[in-house]
mmCIF file of C-alpha atoms in Angstrom:
data_model
loop_
_atom_site.group_PDB
_atom_site.id
_atom_site.type_symbol
_atom_site.label_atom_id
_atom_site.label_comp_id
_atom_site.label_asym_id
_atom_site.label_seq_id
_atom_site.Cartn_x
_atom_site.Cartn_y
_atom_site.Cartn_z
ATOM 1 C CA MET S 1 65.562 19.842 -75.339
ATOM 2 C CA TYR S 2 62.186 18.368 -74.370
ATOM 3 C CA ASP S 3 61.315 17.831 -70.550
ATOM 4 C CA TRP S 4 58.950 15.281 -71.431
ATOM 5 C CA LEU S 5 58.673 13.072 -74.656
ATOM 6 C CA ILE S 6 55.675 10.332 -75.308
ATOM 7 C CA ILE S 7 56.076 7.728 -78.082
ATOM 8 C CA GLY S 8 52.903 6.807 -78.622
ATOM 9 C CA GLY S 9 49.660 8.712 -78.622
ATOM 10 C CA GLY S 10 46.926 6.122 -78.239
ATOM 11 C CA MET S 11 44.625 6.111 -74.911
ATOM 12 C CA HIS S 12 47.917 5.162 -72.845
ATOM 13 C CA GLY S 13 50.311 8.004 -74.287
ATOM 14 C CA ALA S 14 47.651 10.481 -74.486
ATOM 15 C CA PHE S 15 46.359 10.301 -71.234
ATOM 16 C CA ALA S 16 49.953 10.395 -69.868
ATOM 17 C CA ALA S 17 50.505 13.921 -71.848
ATOM 18 C CA GLN S 18 47.229 15.283 -70.067
ATOM 19 C CA ALA S 19 48.043 14.030 -66.876
ATOM 20 C CA ILE S 20 51.662 15.492 -66.941
ATOM 21 C CA THR S 21 50.589 18.569 -68.356
ATOM 22 C CA ALA S 22 47.948 19.427 -65.439
ATOM 23 C CA ALA S 23 50.563 18.548 -63.128
ATOM 24 C CA GLY S 24 54.004 20.459 -64.258
ATOM 25 C CA PRO S 25 52.283 23.196 -66.642
ATOM 26 C CA ALA S 26 55.735 24.188 -67.526
ATOM 27 C CA ALA S 27 57.014 21.347 -68.440
ATOM 28 C CA ARG S 28 57.840 21.063 -72.190
ATOM 29 C CA LEU S 29 56.314 17.903 -73.455
ATOM 30 C CA ALA S 30 55.757 16.626 -76.704
ATOM 31 C CA VAL S 31 53.807 13.239 -78.490
ATOM 32 C CA LEU S 32 55.122 11.380 -81.038
ATOM 33 C CA ASP S 33 52.380 9.868 -83.282
ATOM 34 C CA ASP S 34 50.853 10.103 -86.786
ATOM 35 C CA ARG S 35 47.995 8.898 -85.938
ATOM 36 C CA PRO S 36 44.957 10.246 -84.100
ATOM 37 C CA ALA S 37 44.350 8.730 -80.337
ATOM 38 C CA LEU S 38 41.517 6.857 -81.172
ATOM 39 C CA ALA S 39 42.870 5.601 -83.991
ATOM 40 C CA ASP S 40 44.038 1.836 -82.971
ATOM 41 C CA TRP S 41 41.413 1.215 -80.997
ATOM 42 C CA GLN S 42 38.557 2.114 -83.325
ATOM 43 C CA ARG S 43 40.135 0.071 -85.836
ATOM 44 C CA ARG S 44 40.449 -2.836 -83.186
ATOM 45 C CA ALA S 45 37.169 -2.347 -82.320
ATOM 46 C CA ASP S 46 35.734 -2.228 -85.671
ATOM 47 C CA ALA S 47 37.031 -5.587 -86.820
ATOM 48 C CA CYS S 48 34.757 -7.188 -84.272
ATOM 49 C CA GLY S 49 32.006 -5.276 -83.813
ATOM 50 C CA MET S 50 32.403 -3.730 -80.564
ATOM 51 C CA THR S 51 29.248 -1.513 -79.192
ATOM 52 C CA TYR S 52 30.217 -1.845 -75.531
ATOM 53 C CA LEU S 53 33.284 -1.752 -73.671
ATOM 54 C CA ARG S 54 33.630 -4.268 -71.244
ATOM 55 C CA SER S 55 34.867 -1.980 -68.321
ATOM 56 C CA SER S 56 32.676 0.185 -66.135
ATOM 57 C CA ASN S 57 31.684 3.455 -66.170
ATOM 58 C CA ALA S 58 34.463 4.610 -63.856
ATOM 59 C CA HIS S 59 37.044 3.263 -65.942
ATOM 60 C CA HIS S 60 37.611 6.238 -68.758
ATOM 61 C CA LEU S 61 39.917 9.036 -70.029
ATOM 62 C CA GLY S 62 38.846 12.177 -68.195
ATOM 63 C CA ARG S 63 40.492 13.476 -64.821
ATOM 64 C CA ARG S 64 37.584 13.380 -62.606
ATOM 65 C CA ALA S 65 36.542 10.533 -61.237
ATOM 66 C CA ASP S 66 32.441 11.001 -62.197
ATOM 67 C CA ALA S 67 34.147 12.703 -65.941
ATOM 68 C CA LEU S 68 32.077 10.160 -67.988
ATOM 69 C CA ARG S 69 28.930 10.310 -66.216
ATOM 70 C CA ALA S 70 29.128 13.874 -66.172
ATOM 71 C CA PHE S 71 29.812 14.515 -70.190
ATOM 72 C CA ALA S 72 27.077 12.012 -70.616
ATOM 73 C CA ALA S 73 23.993 13.978 -69.022
ATOM 74 C CA ALA S 74 25.437 16.937 -70.040
ATOM 75 C CA ASN S 75 25.369 15.583 -74.493
ATOM 76 C CA GLY S 76 22.252 13.813 -74.083
ATOM 77 C CA PHE S 77 23.766 10.356 -73.743
ATOM 78 C CA ASP S 78 20.438 8.482 -72.090
ATOM 79 C CA SER S 79 20.467 5.397 -70.137
ATOM 80 C CA GLY S 80 20.761 3.307 -73.639
ATOM 81 C CA HIS S 81 23.998 3.523 -73.277
ATOM 82 C CA GLU S 82 24.624 2.223 -70.408
ATOM 83 C CA LEU S 83 24.468 -1.689 -70.181
ATOM 84 C CA GLY S 84 24.420 -3.877 -67.055
ATOM 85 C CA TYR S 85 25.047 -3.621 -63.344
ATOM 86 C CA TYR S 86 28.199 -1.758 -63.554
ATOM 87 C CA ARG S 87 26.965 0.570 -66.494
ATOM 88 C CA ARG S 88 29.377 -0.208 -69.028
ATOM 89 C CA PRO S 89 29.330 2.480 -71.199
ATOM 90 C CA SER S 90 28.331 2.266 -75.135
ATOM 91 C CA ARG S 91 30.945 2.221 -77.041
ATOM 92 C CA ALA S 92 29.158 5.694 -78.838
ATOM 93 C CA LEU S 93 29.635 7.264 -75.391
ATOM 94 C CA PHE S 94 33.057 6.616 -74.547
ATOM 95 C CA GLU S 95 34.790 7.410 -77.959
ATOM 96 C CA ALA S 96 32.890 11.130 -77.718
ATOM 97 C CA HIS S 97 33.957 11.244 -74.045
ATOM 98 C CA ALA S 98 37.746 9.991 -74.814
ATOM 99 C CA ARG S 99 37.984 12.705 -78.041
ATOM 100 C CA HIS S 100 36.453 15.381 -75.679
ATOM 101 C CA ALA S 101 39.586 14.475 -72.595
ATOM 102 C CA LEU S 102 42.202 13.626 -75.343
ATOM 103 C CA ALA S 103 42.226 17.230 -76.730
ATOM 104 C CA GLY S 104 45.434 18.021 -77.150
ATOM 105 C CA PRO S 105 48.243 18.506 -76.092
ATOM 106 C CA ALA S 106 49.445 18.638 -79.598
ATOM 107 C CA ARG S 107 51.210 15.917 -81.050
ATOM 108 C CA ILE S 108 54.738 15.759 -83.747
ATOM 109 C CA ALA S 109 53.747 13.423 -86.691
ATOM 110 C CA THR S 110 55.783 10.877 -87.022
ATOM 111 C CA ARG S 111 56.622 7.602 -84.689
ATOM 112 C CA GLY S 112 59.439 6.882 -83.101
ATOM 113 C CA GLN S 113 62.574 4.313 -85.212
ATOM 114 C CA ARG S 114 65.243 4.180 -82.755
ATOM 115 C CA ILE S 115 65.937 5.003 -79.249
ATOM 116 C CA GLU S 116 69.778 6.056 -76.934
ATOM 117 C CA ARG S 117 70.785 6.632 -73.818
ATOM 118 C CA MET S 118 72.454 9.907 -73.284
ATOM 119 C CA PRO S 119 74.528 11.484 -70.869
ATOM 120 C CA GLN S 120 71.551 13.916 -69.570
ATOM 121 C CA GLY S 121 68.489 12.243 -71.015
ATOM 122 C CA TRP S 122 67.016 10.144 -74.367
ATOM 123 C CA ARG S 123 67.558 10.086 -78.004
ATOM 124 C CA VAL S 124 64.606 9.403 -80.441
ATOM 125 C CA HIS S 125 65.480 8.904 -84.158
ATOM 126 C CA ALA S 126 62.245 9.049 -85.874
ATOM 127 C CA THR S 127 60.382 7.991 -88.789
ATOM 128 C CA ASN S 128 60.265 11.781 -90.520
ATOM 129 C CA GLY S 129 64.223 11.856 -90.729
ATOM 130 C CA GLN S 130 64.492 14.084 -87.241
ATOM 131 C CA ILE S 131 66.127 13.613 -83.765
ATOM 132 C CA TYR S 132 64.337 14.395 -80.282
ATOM 133 C CA ASP S 133 66.266 14.867 -77.323
ATOM 134 C CA THR S 134 64.520 14.449 -73.708
ATOM 135 C CA ARG S 135 65.390 14.541 -70.310
ATOM 136 C CA ARG S 136 62.213 11.255 -69.990
ATOM 137 C CA LEU S 137 61.391 9.329 -72.060
ATOM 138 C CA VAL S 138 57.902 7.470 -72.213
ATOM 139 C CA LEU S 139 56.951 4.729 -74.409
ATOM 140 C CA ALA S 140 53.511 4.151 -74.840
ATOM 141 C CA LEU S 141 53.343 1.402 -77.659
ATOM 142 C CA GLY S 142 50.045 -0.204 -77.525
ATOM 143 C CA PRO S 143 50.299 -4.302 -78.152
ATOM 144 C CA ASN S 144 52.699 -6.223 -79.354
ATOM 145 C CA ALA S 145 52.037 -8.184 -82.297
ATOM 146 C CA PRO S 146 48.625 -10.422 -82.910
ATOM 147 C CA TYR S 147 49.363 -13.266 -81.938
ATOM 148 C CA ARG S 148 49.393 -16.120 -84.168
ATOM 149 C CA PRO S 149 49.306 -20.169 -83.094
ATOM 150 C CA VAL S 150 52.059 -22.986 -84.337
ATOM 151 C CA GLY S 151 50.372 -23.997 -87.308
ATOM 152 C CA ALA S 152 48.410 -20.443 -88.012
ATOM 153 C CA ALA S 153 50.883 -18.621 -89.140
ATOM 154 C CA ASP S 154 49.259 -17.725 -93.277
ATOM 155 C CA CYS S 155 46.059 -16.587 -91.272
ATOM 156 C CA GLU S 156 44.613 -13.139 -91.394
ATOM 157 C CA HIS S 157 44.090 -11.766 -87.782
ATOM 158 C CA VAL S 158 40.756 -9.583 -86.010
ATOM 159 C CA TYR S 159 44.318 -7.393 -85.352
ATOM 160 C CA ASP S 160 45.782 -7.179 -88.554
ATOM 161 C CA ALA S 161 45.758 -3.687 -89.677
ATOM 162 C CA GLY S 162 44.069 -4.328 -92.946
ATOM 163 C CA PHE S 163 41.182 -6.444 -91.701
ATOM 164 C CA ALA S 164 37.557 -5.540 -92.534
ATOM 165 C CA ILE S 165 34.521 -7.353 -90.868
ATOM 166 C CA ASP S 166 32.528 -7.117 -93.694
ATOM 167 C CA ARG S 167 34.849 -7.718 -96.736
ATOM 168 C CA TYR S 168 33.822 -11.271 -98.052
ATOM 169 C CA ALA S 169 30.292 -12.435 -99.600
ATOM 170 C CA SER S 170 28.867 -14.839 -98.301
ATOM 171 C CA ALA S 171 31.022 -17.841 -96.938
ATOM 172 C CA ARG S 172 31.675 -20.203 -94.521
ATOM 173 C CA LEU S 173 34.316 -18.830 -92.099
ATOM 174 C CA ALA S 174 35.936 -20.454 -88.637
ATOM 175 C CA VAL S 175 36.802 -17.828 -85.976
ATOM 176 C CA VAL S 176 39.529 -19.374 -83.839
ATOM 177 C CA GLY S 177 39.519 -17.860 -80.418
ATOM 178 C CA GLY S 178 37.023 -18.024 -77.318
ATOM 179 C CA GLY S 179 37.384 -14.699 -75.590
ATOM 180 C CA ILE S 180 35.641 -11.906 -76.030
ATOM 181 C CA THR S 181 36.868 -10.812 -79.291
ATOM 182 C CA GLY S 182 36.355 -14.337 -80.726
ATOM 183 C CA ALA S 183 32.922 -14.307 -79.723
ATOM 184 C CA GLN S 184 31.563 -10.668 -81.009
ATOM 185 C CA LEU S 185 33.157 -11.760 -84.108
ATOM 186 C CA ALA S 186 31.800 -14.761 -84.695
ATOM 187 C CA LEU S 187 27.836 -12.870 -83.464
ATOM 188 C CA ARG S 188 28.945 -10.034 -85.969
ATOM 189 C CA LEU S 189 29.804 -12.788 -88.615
ATOM 190 C CA GLN S 190 26.991 -14.673 -88.500
ATOM 191 C CA GLN S 191 24.924 -11.093 -88.577
ATOM 192 C CA LEU S 192 26.402 -10.532 -91.886
ATOM 193 C CA GLY S 193 24.577 -13.679 -93.076
ATOM 194 C CA HIS S 194 28.075 -16.233 -93.050
ATOM 195 C CA THR S 195 28.518 -19.860 -92.061
ATOM 196 C CA VAL S 196 29.825 -19.696 -89.157
ATOM 197 C CA CYS S 197 31.953 -22.248 -86.876
ATOM 198 C CA TRP S 198 33.548 -20.803 -83.439
ATOM 199 C CA VAL S 199 36.542 -22.969 -82.276
ATOM 200 C CA THR S 200 37.926 -22.695 -78.871
ATOM 201 C CA ARG S 201 40.019 -24.570 -76.203
ATOM 202 C CA THR S 202 37.331 -24.287 -73.576
ATOM 203 C CA PRO S 203 33.773 -23.841 -73.115
ATOM 204 C CA PRO S 204 32.467 -20.338 -72.831
ATOM 205 C CA ARG S 205 33.152 -18.574 -69.530
ATOM 206 C CA ARG S 206 31.339 -16.067 -68.119
ATOM 207 C CA ALA S 207 33.004 -13.705 -66.385
ATOM 208 C CA ASP S 208 32.297 -9.522 -65.489
ATOM 209 C CA PHE S 209 36.129 -8.650 -66.155
ATOM 210 C CA ASP S 210 39.045 -10.434 -67.909
ATOM 211 C CA SER S 211 40.856 -9.459 -64.212
ATOM 212 C CA GLU S 212 40.071 -9.593 -60.401
ATOM 213 C CA PRO S 213 38.137 -5.913 -59.820
ATOM 214 C CA CYS S 214 39.751 -5.491 -57.145
ATOM 215 C CA TYR S 215 42.882 -4.774 -58.829
ATOM 216 C CA ALA S 216 40.892 -1.155 -60.003
ATOM 217 C CA GLY S 217 41.856 0.275 -56.408
ATOM 218 C CA PRO S 218 44.017 -0.452 -53.218
ATOM 219 C CA ARG S 219 42.387 -3.486 -51.933
ATOM 220 C CA CYS S 220 44.066 -5.493 -54.296
ATOM 221 C CA LEU S 221 46.710 -3.038 -55.539
ATOM 222 C CA ALA S 222 48.430 -2.398 -52.436
ATOM 223 C CA PRO S 223 49.060 -6.043 -51.227
ATOM 224 C CA PHE S 224 50.447 -6.427 -55.038
ATOM 225 C CA ALA S 225 52.803 -3.618 -54.116
ATOM 226 C CA ARG S 226 54.033 -5.400 -51.004
ATOM 227 C CA THR S 227 54.944 -8.572 -52.821
ATOM 228 C CA PRO S 228 58.321 -8.974 -54.019
ATOM 229 C CA ILE S 229 58.481 -8.177 -57.438
ATOM 230 C CA GLU S 230 59.706 -11.446 -58.778
ATOM 231 C CA ALA S 231 56.956 -12.825 -56.868
ATOM 232 C CA ARG S 232 54.394 -10.639 -59.049
ATOM 233 C CA THR S 233 54.309 -12.489 -62.153
ATOM 234 C CA ALA S 234 52.542 -15.708 -60.705
ATOM 235 C CA VAL S 235 50.008 -13.221 -58.893
ATOM 236 C CA LEU S 236 49.328 -11.612 -62.272
ATOM 237 C CA ALA S 237 48.800 -14.826 -63.899
ATOM 238 C CA GLU S 238 46.336 -15.940 -60.843
ATOM 239 C CA ALA S 239 44.246 -12.640 -60.856
ATOM 240 C CA ARG S 240 43.537 -12.327 -65.171
ATOM 241 C CA GLN S 241 40.649 -14.035 -66.747
ATOM 242 C CA PRO S 242 41.545 -14.526 -70.286
ATOM 243 C CA GLY S 243 39.043 -16.200 -72.537
ATOM 244 C CA THR S 244 36.447 -15.277 -70.396
ATOM 245 C CA LEU S 245 32.986 -13.388 -72.034
ATOM 246 C CA PRO S 246 30.859 -10.951 -69.808
ATOM 247 C CA PRO S 247 27.109 -11.543 -69.150
ATOM 248 C CA ASP S 248 25.672 -10.544 -72.233
ATOM 249 C CA ILE S 249 28.037 -11.292 -74.657
ATOM 250 C CA PHE S 250 27.847 -15.237 -73.325
ATOM 251 C CA ALA S 251 24.221 -14.369 -73.403
ATOM 252 C CA ARG S 252 24.287 -13.950 -77.062
ATOM 253 C CA ILE S 253 26.707 -16.532 -78.067
ATOM 254 C CA THR S 254 25.418 -19.358 -75.814
ATOM 255 C CA ALA S 255 21.989 -18.676 -77.097
ATOM 256 C CA ALA S 256 23.649 -18.480 -80.683
ATOM 257 C CA LEU S 257 25.248 -21.782 -80.165
ATOM 258 C CA ALA S 258 22.097 -23.430 -78.762
ATOM 259 C CA ALA S 259 20.124 -22.388 -81.529
ATOM 260 C CA GLY S 260 22.334 -23.941 -84.373
ATOM 261 C CA ASP S 261 23.077 -20.395 -85.667
ATOM 262 C CA ILE S 262 26.702 -21.044 -84.790
ATOM 263 C CA ALA S 263 28.284 -23.948 -84.718
ATOM 264 C CA TRP S 264 30.910 -24.817 -82.042
ATOM 265 C CA ARG S 265 34.055 -26.851 -81.712
ATOM 266 C CA ARG S 266 36.186 -27.417 -78.934
ATOM 267 C CA GLY S 267 40.049 -28.620 -79.547
ATOM 268 C CA ASP S 268 43.326 -27.317 -79.856
ATOM 269 C CA LEU S 269 44.168 -26.287 -83.450
ATOM 270 C CA GLU S 270 46.913 -28.563 -85.327
ATOM 271 C CA SER S 271 46.881 -26.642 -89.170
ATOM 272 C CA THR S 272 46.022 -24.691 -91.437
ATOM 273 C CA ASP S 273 45.018 -25.124 -95.350
ATOM 274 C CA THR S 274 43.376 -23.353 -97.696
ATOM 275 C CA ASN S 275 40.364 -25.988 -97.479
ATOM 276 C CA GLY S 276 40.150 -25.207 -93.411
ATOM 277 C CA LEU S 277 41.673 -26.283 -90.370
ATOM 278 C CA LEU S 278 42.690 -29.469 -88.057
ATOM 279 C CA LEU S 279 42.417 -29.598 -84.941
ATOM 280 C CA ALA S 280 45.002 -31.673 -82.755
ATOM 281 C CA ASP S 281 42.744 -34.772 -82.411
ATOM 282 C CA GLY S 282 42.111 -35.367 -85.945
ATOM 283 C CA ARG S 283 38.967 -33.796 -86.587
ATOM 284 C CA ARG S 284 38.475 -31.333 -89.793
ATOM 285 C CA ILE S 285 36.776 -28.184 -90.031
ATOM 286 C CA ASP S 286 36.205 -26.818 -93.607
ATOM 287 C CA ALA S 287 35.856 -22.819 -94.535
ATOM 288 C CA ASP S 288 36.632 -20.757 -96.978
ATOM 289 C CA ARG S 289 38.757 -18.417 -94.469
ATOM 290 C CA VAL S 290 40.270 -19.155 -90.958
ATOM 291 C CA ILE S 291 39.902 -16.019 -88.590
ATOM 292 C CA LEU S 292 42.449 -15.562 -85.930
ATOM 293 C CA ALA S 293 40.731 -13.808 -82.395
ATOM 294 C CA THR S 294 43.883 -14.990 -80.113
ATOM 295 C CA GLY S 295 44.589 -11.989 -78.948
ATOM 296 C CA PHE S 296 48.957 -10.126 -78.515
ATOM 297 C CA GLU S 297 52.006 -11.687 -78.373
ATOM 298 C CA ASN S 298 53.457 -11.002 -74.896
ATOM 299 C CA HIS S 299 56.465 -10.427 -75.834
ATOM 300 C CA ALA S 300 57.541 -7.951 -77.912
ATOM 301 C CA ARG S 301 58.853 -8.522 -81.462
ATOM 302 C CA PRO S 302 63.392 -8.023 -81.855
ATOM 303 C CA ASP S 303 62.278 -5.747 -84.512
ATOM 304 C CA SER S 304 59.799 -3.618 -82.672
ATOM 305 C CA LEU S 305 60.620 -0.338 -80.533
ATOM 306 C CA LEU S 306 60.297 -2.459 -77.833
ATOM 307 C CA GLY S 307 61.949 -5.691 -78.076
ATOM 308 C CA HIS S 308 65.133 -3.648 -79.767
ATOM 309 C CA THR S 309 64.750 -1.430 -76.636
ATOM 310 C CA LEU S 310 65.372 -4.358 -74.523
ATOM 311 C CA ASP S 311 68.082 -5.794 -76.371
ATOM 312 C CA ALA S 312 70.262 -3.066 -76.875
ATOM 313 C CA LEU S 313 69.599 -1.406 -72.841
ATOM 314 C CA GLU S 314 69.942 -4.886 -71.708
ATOM 315 C CA LEU S 315 66.262 -4.424 -69.351
ATOM 316 C CA ARG S 316 64.939 -7.491 -67.841
ATOM 317 C CA CYS S 317 62.004 -9.306 -68.405
ATOM 318 C CA ASP S 318 59.707 -12.023 -66.817
ATOM 319 C CA SER S 319 58.754 -14.850 -68.299
ATOM 320 C CA ASP S 320 55.401 -13.451 -69.624
ATOM 321 C CA GLY S 321 57.247 -9.893 -71.288
ATOM 322 C CA HIS S 322 56.167 -7.545 -68.174
ATOM 323 C CA VAL S 323 59.350 -5.324 -67.890
ATOM 324 C CA PHE S 324 60.902 -4.978 -64.427
ATOM 325 C CA ILE S 325 60.329 -1.109 -63.613
ATOM 326 C CA ASN S 326 60.527 0.630 -60.650
ATOM 327 C CA ASP S 327 57.535 2.544 -58.639
ATOM 328 C CA ASP S 328 57.849 5.479 -61.219
ATOM 329 C CA LEU S 329 57.578 3.040 -63.981
ATOM 330 C CA GLU S 330 61.101 3.624 -65.032
ATOM 331 C CA ALA S 331 63.226 0.046 -67.080
ATOM 332 C CA ALA S 332 65.893 2.809 -66.860
ATOM 333 C CA PRO S 333 66.718 6.660 -65.487
ATOM 334 C CA GLY S 334 64.216 8.504 -67.494
ATOM 335 C CA LEU S 335 63.062 5.533 -69.395
ATOM 336 C CA HIS S 336 59.179 5.020 -68.659
ATOM 337 C CA VAL S 337 56.849 1.784 -70.178
ATOM 338 C CA LEU S 338 53.412 2.108 -69.968
ATOM 339 C CA GLY S 339 50.718 -0.539 -71.009
ATOM 340 C CA ARG S 340 50.598 -4.077 -70.394
ATOM 341 C CA PRO S 341 54.835 -4.264 -70.003
ATOM 342 C CA ALA S 342 53.930 -1.929 -67.004
ATOM 343 C CA SER S 343 52.314 -5.213 -65.144
ATOM 344 C CA LEU S 344 54.452 -5.777 -62.514
ATOM 345 C CA GLN S 345 54.184 -2.524 -61.254
ATOM 346 C CA LEU S 346 50.365 -1.707 -62.175
ATOM 347 C CA GLY S 347 49.081 -4.589 -62.396
ATOM 348 C CA PRO S 348 47.026 -6.769 -64.053
ATOM 349 C CA MET S 349 44.835 -3.609 -65.230
ATOM 350 C CA ALA S 350 47.921 -2.220 -67.135
ATOM 351 C CA GLY S 351 47.261 -2.565 -70.635
ATOM 352 C CA ASN S 352 43.230 -1.581 -70.438
ATOM 353 C CA ILE S 353 41.761 1.618 -69.856
ATOM 354 C CA LYS S 354 42.314 1.885 -66.043
ATOM 355 C CA GLY S 355 45.509 0.663 -66.375
ATOM 356 C CA ALA S 356 46.047 4.081 -68.282
ATOM 357 C CA ARG S 357 44.538 5.500 -65.622
ATOM 358 C CA LEU S 358 47.305 4.488 -62.733
ATOM 359 C CA ALA S 359 50.243 5.301 -65.692
ATOM 360 C CA GLY S 360 49.044 8.868 -65.511
ATOM 361 C CA THR S 361 48.501 9.363 -61.631
ATOM 362 C CA ARG S 362 52.213 7.567 -61.483
ATOM 363 C CA LEU S 363 53.788 10.108 -63.951
ATOM 364 C CA ALA S 364 51.553 12.735 -62.866
ATOM 365 C CA GLY S 365 53.284 12.272 -59.171
ATOM 366 C CA LEU S 366 57.036 12.334 -60.917
ATOM 367 C CA ALA S 367 56.209 15.387 -62.388
ATOM 368 C CA LYS S 368 54.772 17.295 -59.744
ATOM 369 C CA ARG S 369 57.618 16.196 -57.464
ATOM 370 C CA GLY S 370 59.770 18.113 -60.576
ATOM 371 C CA THR S 371 58.142 21.319 -60.501
ATOM 372 C CA ARG S 372 58.714 21.338 -56.680
ATOM 373 C CA ASN S 373 62.081 20.999 -57.252
ATOM 374 C CA ALA S 374 62.385 23.371 -60.185
ATOM 375 C CA ALA S 375 61.157 25.719 -57.619
#
């Protein structure tokens, strides 16, 4: 039996594995995933043409606070790999450091398919046909399914597994979604020679980060932790800033709109067909392809591992899909949840890189207490 089993070896799961192993070296731990740690991250970054992260260089996957800066200096990454006041790292720098920081523990090349509660822990049925028993189980499953608005169920989404930004010859493309992914995608498609119309519900809005930056530390996290958990959903909604753009992307997209390089239409998508899309006010936008950049669903689908687990164990969620968990990120004894579903404990950055660090710190503390108790 394992002491810790982590389903999902992306950035959150891999960082949690590192943190737990450092805090409790004797613990028997395994990660279930048949993909490299950065595989999904790189696929999504490739899809929208991202070159710099939105987060500051303080948000990374190393154990020391200055790990990314030290890695850059030691490996020849010059000032061109930092952007703006917050020294946002280039994607190349961040990924190089992440590969270095997340090396090991070894992973089992399979995926969790179903879990069940056992008298002394949890049992995982994996896609390789094997069964794995563990005292503590961590669900680090990544984002939910890509969100498709009503009326666009058949449209491709930038976060679809098979999406490729360079798959088309020159075409008229409509990009739906007003956040950073939609803006980056529109800019990249225009650079590739397409005629692009960017469709958003609101005008472009500028914000350095996608949530209030004070939630990276105790100034906002401490009062958040003192807030009754039932009231935290509203706090999260107020703290998050979806559909906003950092200064560099805001400047580039507004310049492209002003120059007429990219068309812009404000409105709500009503429906799509083979000739383009229709807005709720009756305006039509002709397009050869409609590409959605509308983020992820808030709630886990019933056929997903998280959705099935929530239903089978009758676990509670709030109206935005956040799971009710305790200070140790437990939804049930020994069952821990990471990523955006853990927002009621970790705050609005739970699904981001900072959220991976916050979760790793919580689980490391638990592993350290377990080591002391065993001694």
